[in-house]
Tab-separated table of C-alpha atoms in Angstrom:
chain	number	residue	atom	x	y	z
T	1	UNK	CA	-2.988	7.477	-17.367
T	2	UNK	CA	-0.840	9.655	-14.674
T	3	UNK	CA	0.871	8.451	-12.061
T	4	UNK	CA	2.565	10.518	-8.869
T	5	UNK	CA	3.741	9.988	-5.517
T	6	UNK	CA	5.899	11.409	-2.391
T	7	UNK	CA	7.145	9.604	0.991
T	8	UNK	CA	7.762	11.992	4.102
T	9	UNK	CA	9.848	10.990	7.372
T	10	UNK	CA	6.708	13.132	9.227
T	11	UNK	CA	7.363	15.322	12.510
T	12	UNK	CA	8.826	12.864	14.890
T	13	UNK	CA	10.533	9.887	13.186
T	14	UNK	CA	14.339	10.251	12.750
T	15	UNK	CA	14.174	7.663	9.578
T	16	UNK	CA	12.076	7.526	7.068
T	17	UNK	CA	11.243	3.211	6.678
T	18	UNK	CA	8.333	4.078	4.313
T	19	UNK	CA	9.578	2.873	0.502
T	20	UNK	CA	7.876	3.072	-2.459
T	21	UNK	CA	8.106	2.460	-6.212
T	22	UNK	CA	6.259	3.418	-9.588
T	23	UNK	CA	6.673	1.787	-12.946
T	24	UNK	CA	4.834	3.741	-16.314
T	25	UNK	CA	5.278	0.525	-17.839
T	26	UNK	CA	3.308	2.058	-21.326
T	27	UNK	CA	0.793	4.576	-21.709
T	28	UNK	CA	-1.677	1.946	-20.585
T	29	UNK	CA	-0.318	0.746	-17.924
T	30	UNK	CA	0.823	1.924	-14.924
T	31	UNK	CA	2.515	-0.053	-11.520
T	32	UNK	CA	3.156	1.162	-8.190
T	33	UNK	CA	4.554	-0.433	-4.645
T	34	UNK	CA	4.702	1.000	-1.226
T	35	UNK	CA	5.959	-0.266	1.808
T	36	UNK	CA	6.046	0.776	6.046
T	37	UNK	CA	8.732	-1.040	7.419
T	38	UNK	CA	8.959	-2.909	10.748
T	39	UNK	CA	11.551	-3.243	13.683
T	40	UNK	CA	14.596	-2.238	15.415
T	41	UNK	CA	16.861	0.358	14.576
T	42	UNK	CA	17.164	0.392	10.600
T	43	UNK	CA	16.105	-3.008	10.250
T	44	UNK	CA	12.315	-1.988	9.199
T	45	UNK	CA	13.967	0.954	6.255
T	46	UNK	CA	15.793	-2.262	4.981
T	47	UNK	CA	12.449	-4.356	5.092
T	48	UNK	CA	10.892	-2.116	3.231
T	49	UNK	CA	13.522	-1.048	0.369
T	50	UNK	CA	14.503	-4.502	-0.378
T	51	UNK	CA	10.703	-5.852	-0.875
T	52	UNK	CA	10.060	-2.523	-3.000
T	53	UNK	CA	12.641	-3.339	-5.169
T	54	UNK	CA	12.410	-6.566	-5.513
T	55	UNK	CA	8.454	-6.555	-6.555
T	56	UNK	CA	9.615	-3.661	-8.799
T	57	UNK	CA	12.255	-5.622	-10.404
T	58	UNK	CA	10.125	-8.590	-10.959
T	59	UNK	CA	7.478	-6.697	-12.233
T	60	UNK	CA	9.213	-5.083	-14.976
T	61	UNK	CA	11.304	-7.752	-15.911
T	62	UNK	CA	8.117	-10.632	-16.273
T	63	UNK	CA	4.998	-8.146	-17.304
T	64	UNK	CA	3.997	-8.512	-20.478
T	65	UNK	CA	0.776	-6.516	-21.902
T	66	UNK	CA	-1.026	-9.556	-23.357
T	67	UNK	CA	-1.612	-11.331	-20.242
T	68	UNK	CA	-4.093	-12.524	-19.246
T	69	UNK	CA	-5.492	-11.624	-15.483
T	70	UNK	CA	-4.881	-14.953	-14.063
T	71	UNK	CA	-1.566	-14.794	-14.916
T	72	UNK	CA	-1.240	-10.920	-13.599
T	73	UNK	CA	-2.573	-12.699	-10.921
T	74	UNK	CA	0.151	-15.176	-10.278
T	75	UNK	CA	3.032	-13.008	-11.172
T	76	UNK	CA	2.061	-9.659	-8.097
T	77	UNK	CA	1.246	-12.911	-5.763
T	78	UNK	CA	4.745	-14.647	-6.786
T	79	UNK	CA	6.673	-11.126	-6.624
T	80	UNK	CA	5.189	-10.754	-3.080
T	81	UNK	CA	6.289	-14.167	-2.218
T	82	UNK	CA	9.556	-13.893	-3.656
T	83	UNK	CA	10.251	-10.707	-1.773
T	84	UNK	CA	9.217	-12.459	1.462
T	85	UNK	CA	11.985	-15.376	0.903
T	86	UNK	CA	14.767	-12.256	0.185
T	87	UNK	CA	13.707	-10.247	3.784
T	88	UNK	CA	13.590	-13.669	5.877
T	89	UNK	CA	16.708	-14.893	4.453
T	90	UNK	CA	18.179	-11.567	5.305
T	91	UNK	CA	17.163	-11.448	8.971
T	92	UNK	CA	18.013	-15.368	9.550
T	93	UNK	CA	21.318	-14.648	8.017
T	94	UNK	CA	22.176	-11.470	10.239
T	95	UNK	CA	20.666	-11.389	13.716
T	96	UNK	CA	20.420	-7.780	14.241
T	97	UNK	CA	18.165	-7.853	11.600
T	98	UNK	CA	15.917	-10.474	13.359
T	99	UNK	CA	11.790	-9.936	13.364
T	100	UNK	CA	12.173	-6.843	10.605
T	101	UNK	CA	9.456	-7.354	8.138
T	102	UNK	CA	7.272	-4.515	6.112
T	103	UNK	CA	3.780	-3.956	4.849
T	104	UNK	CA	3.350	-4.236	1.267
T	105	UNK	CA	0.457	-3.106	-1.498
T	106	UNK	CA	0.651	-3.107	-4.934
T	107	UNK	CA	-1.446	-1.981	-7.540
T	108	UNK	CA	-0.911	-2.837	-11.709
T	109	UNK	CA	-3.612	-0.983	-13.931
T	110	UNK	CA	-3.975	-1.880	-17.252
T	111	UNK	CA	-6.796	-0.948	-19.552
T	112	UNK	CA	-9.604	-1.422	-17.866
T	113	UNK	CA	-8.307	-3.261	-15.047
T	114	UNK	CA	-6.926	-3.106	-11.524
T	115	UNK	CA	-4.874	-5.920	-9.591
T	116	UNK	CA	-3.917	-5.460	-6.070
T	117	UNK	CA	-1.865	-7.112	-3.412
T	118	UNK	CA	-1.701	-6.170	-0.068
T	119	UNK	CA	-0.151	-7.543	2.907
T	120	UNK	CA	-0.504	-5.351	6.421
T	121	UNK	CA	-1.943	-2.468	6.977
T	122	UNK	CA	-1.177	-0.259	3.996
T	123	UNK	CA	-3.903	0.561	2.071
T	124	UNK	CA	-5.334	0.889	-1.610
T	125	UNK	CA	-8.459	3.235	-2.239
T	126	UNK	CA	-10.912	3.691	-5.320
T	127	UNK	CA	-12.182	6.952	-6.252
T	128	UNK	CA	-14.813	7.423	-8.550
T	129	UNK	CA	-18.002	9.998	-9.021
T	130	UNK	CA	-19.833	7.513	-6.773
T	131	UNK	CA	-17.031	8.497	-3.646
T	132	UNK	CA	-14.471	6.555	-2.335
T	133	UNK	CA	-13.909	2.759	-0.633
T	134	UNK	CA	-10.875	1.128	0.700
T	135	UNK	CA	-9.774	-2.112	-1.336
T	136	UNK	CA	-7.787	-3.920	0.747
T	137	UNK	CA	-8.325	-5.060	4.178
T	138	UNK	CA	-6.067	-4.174	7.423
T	139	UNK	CA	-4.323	-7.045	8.622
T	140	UNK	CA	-4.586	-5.823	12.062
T	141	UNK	CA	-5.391	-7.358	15.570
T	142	UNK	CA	-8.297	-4.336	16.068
T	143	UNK	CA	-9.411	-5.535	12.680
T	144	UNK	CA	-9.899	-9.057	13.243
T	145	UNK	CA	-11.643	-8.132	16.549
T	146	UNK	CA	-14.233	-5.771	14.974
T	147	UNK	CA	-14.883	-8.367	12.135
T	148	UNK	CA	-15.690	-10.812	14.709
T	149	UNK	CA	-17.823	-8.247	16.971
T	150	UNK	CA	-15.286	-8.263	19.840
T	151	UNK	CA	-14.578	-4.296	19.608
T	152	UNK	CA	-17.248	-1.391	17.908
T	153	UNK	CA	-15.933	0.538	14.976
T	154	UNK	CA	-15.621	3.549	17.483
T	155	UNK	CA	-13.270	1.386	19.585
T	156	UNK	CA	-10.865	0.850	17.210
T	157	UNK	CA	-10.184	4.209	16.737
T	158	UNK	CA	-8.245	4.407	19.631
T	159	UNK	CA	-7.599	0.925	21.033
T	160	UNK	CA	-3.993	0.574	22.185
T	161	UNK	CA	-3.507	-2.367	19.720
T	162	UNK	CA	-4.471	-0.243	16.896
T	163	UNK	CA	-1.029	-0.397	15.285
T	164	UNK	CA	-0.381	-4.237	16.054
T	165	UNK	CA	-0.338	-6.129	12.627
T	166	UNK	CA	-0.773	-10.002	12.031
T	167	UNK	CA	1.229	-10.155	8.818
T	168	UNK	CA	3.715	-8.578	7.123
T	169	UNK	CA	6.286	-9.584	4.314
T	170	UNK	CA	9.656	-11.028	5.436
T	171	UNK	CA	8.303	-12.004	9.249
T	172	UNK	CA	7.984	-15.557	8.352
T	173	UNK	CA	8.880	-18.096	6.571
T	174	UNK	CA	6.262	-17.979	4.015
T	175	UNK	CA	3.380	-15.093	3.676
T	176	UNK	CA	-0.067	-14.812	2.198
T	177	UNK	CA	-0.566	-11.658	0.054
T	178	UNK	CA	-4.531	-10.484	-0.316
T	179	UNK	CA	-5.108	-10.291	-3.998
T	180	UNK	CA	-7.898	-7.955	-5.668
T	181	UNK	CA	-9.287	-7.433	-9.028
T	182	UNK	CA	-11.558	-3.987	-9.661
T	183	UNK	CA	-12.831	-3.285	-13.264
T	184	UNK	CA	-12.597	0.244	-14.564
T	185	UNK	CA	-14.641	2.251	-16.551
T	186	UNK	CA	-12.199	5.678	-16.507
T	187	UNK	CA	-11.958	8.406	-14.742
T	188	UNK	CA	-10.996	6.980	-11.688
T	189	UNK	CA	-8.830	7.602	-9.404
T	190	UNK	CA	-6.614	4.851	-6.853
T	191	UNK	CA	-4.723	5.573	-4.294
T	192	UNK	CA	-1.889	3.096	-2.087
T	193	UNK	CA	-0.613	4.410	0.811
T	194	UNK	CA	1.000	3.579	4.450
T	195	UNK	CA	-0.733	4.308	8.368
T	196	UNK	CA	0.585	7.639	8.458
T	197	UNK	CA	-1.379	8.903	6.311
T	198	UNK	CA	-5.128	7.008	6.787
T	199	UNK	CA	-3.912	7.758	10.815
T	200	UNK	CA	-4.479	11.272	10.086
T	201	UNK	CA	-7.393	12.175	7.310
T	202	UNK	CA	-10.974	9.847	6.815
T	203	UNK	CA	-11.773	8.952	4.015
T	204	UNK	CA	-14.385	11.671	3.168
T	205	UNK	CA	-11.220	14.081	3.921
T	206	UNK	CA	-8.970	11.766	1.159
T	207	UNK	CA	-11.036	11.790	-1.015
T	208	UNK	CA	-12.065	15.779	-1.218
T	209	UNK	CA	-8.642	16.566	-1.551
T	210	UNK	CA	-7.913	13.884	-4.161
T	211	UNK	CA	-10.406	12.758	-6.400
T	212	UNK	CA	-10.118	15.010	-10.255
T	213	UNK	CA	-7.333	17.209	-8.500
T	214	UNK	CA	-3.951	17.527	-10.501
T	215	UNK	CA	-2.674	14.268	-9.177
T	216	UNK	CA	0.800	15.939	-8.000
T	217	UNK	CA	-0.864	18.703	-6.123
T	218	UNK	CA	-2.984	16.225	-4.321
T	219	UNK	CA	-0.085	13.885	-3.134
T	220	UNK	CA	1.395	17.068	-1.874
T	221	UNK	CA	-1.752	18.161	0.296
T	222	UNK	CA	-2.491	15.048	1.449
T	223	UNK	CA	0.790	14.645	3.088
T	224	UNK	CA	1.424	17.517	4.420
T	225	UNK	CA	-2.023	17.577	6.193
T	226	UNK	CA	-1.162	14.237	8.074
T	227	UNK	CA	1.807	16.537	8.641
T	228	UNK	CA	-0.371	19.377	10.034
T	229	UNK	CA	-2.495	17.023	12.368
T	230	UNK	CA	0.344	15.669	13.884
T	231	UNK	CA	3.199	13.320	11.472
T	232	UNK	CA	4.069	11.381	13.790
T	233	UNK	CA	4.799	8.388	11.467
T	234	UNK	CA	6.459	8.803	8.201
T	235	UNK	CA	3.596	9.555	5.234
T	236	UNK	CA	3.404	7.767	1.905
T	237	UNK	CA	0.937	8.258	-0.856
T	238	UNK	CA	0.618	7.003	-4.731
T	239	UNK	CA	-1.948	8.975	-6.758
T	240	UNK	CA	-2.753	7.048	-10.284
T	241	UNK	CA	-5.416	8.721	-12.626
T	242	UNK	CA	-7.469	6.259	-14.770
């Protein structure tokens, strides 16, 4: 099991508010975070690094190998949570920090399986001989309009709420993470990442580049074609090999 990953501040962005994290806990299993901050000035970088570290921390401090996936379960939903308490105490406590918040995925593999979080509109993606699906859902306003057949999947491509989000961690008071369980087989491959990059490449394009590449070379290529096609938000990507 491999892991690899790179963060970019992209073309236009003076600051780089994409964080992200990865844990070889043993050589079966692997743990990874990344974050896209949110709001003014370098409120959202903050965001973002302290709910990276603190899932990180809490992660390697409380995972043990012989759990059992309910209780994997419990401790990526409780790390999420736990982060979310840290950011919204930070912003109440200091107002210029008021309204930052981040998006937030996680992914643990061990053995045979995978356990996400996810909270915004950072994503996690399988890849396996049969192609490649997103994991998570987009907690997005053009989201919840397509799932309830306000907007076409064409019109969210370029609606001008695209980038709006309906949760995040840190925001408010208390937070929901999405959680996900995928069984592996091997051979796969999973990748978490922020906006800038699924702005840029489909996921016929992601995968191509990705899927049974050397995982380094592909985190490299993938980011610096969002780069190419425009980088006009800062790029994040997490390659793990099964």
């Amino acid at each position: 099991m491999f892991a690899a990953g790179k963060t970019d501040i992209g073309k236009l962005r003076t600051e780089n508010q994409d964080k992200f994290r990865i844990c070889v806990i043993d050589d079966e299993t692997v743990f990874s975070v990344v974050c896209d901050g949110m709001g003014g000035a370098a409120s959202g970088g903050l965001a973002s690094e302290m709910t990276s570290n603190a899932i990180y921390e809490r992660i390697q401090l409380s995972y043990r190998g012989d759990m059992e996936p309910k209780s994997v379960k419990s401790l990526l939903v409780s790390a999420v949570e736990a982060a979310n308490a840290i950011v919204y105490n930070k912003a109440v406590e200091d107002p210029s920090n008021a309204g930052m918040g981040t998006t937030c995925v996680s992914a643990l593999v061990h053995k045979n399986l995978l356990s996400i979080t996810s909270v915004g509109d950072s994503r996690a993606y399988l890849m396996d001989d049969k192609g490649i699906r997103q994991i998570t859902n987009d907690h997005t306003v053009v989201e919840y309009l397509f799932s309830n057949g306000m907007i076409s999947e064409e019109e969210m491509k370029n609606h001008k709420m695209k980038n709006v989000i309906t949760r995040a961690v840190g925001v408010d008071k208390i937070v929901e993470p999405d959680y996900f369980e995928v069984d592996l087989t091997g051979g796969e491959y999973i990748l978490i990442c922020t906006d800038g990059l699924t702005n840029y490449l489909t996921n016929e394009q992601i995968y191509e580049m990705a899927y049974k590449q050397p995982i380094e070379h592909a985190v490299n290529e993938l980011i610096d074609t969002a780069n190419a096609r425009g980088g006009k938000d800062n790029i994040t990507a997490v390659l793990i090999s099964v």
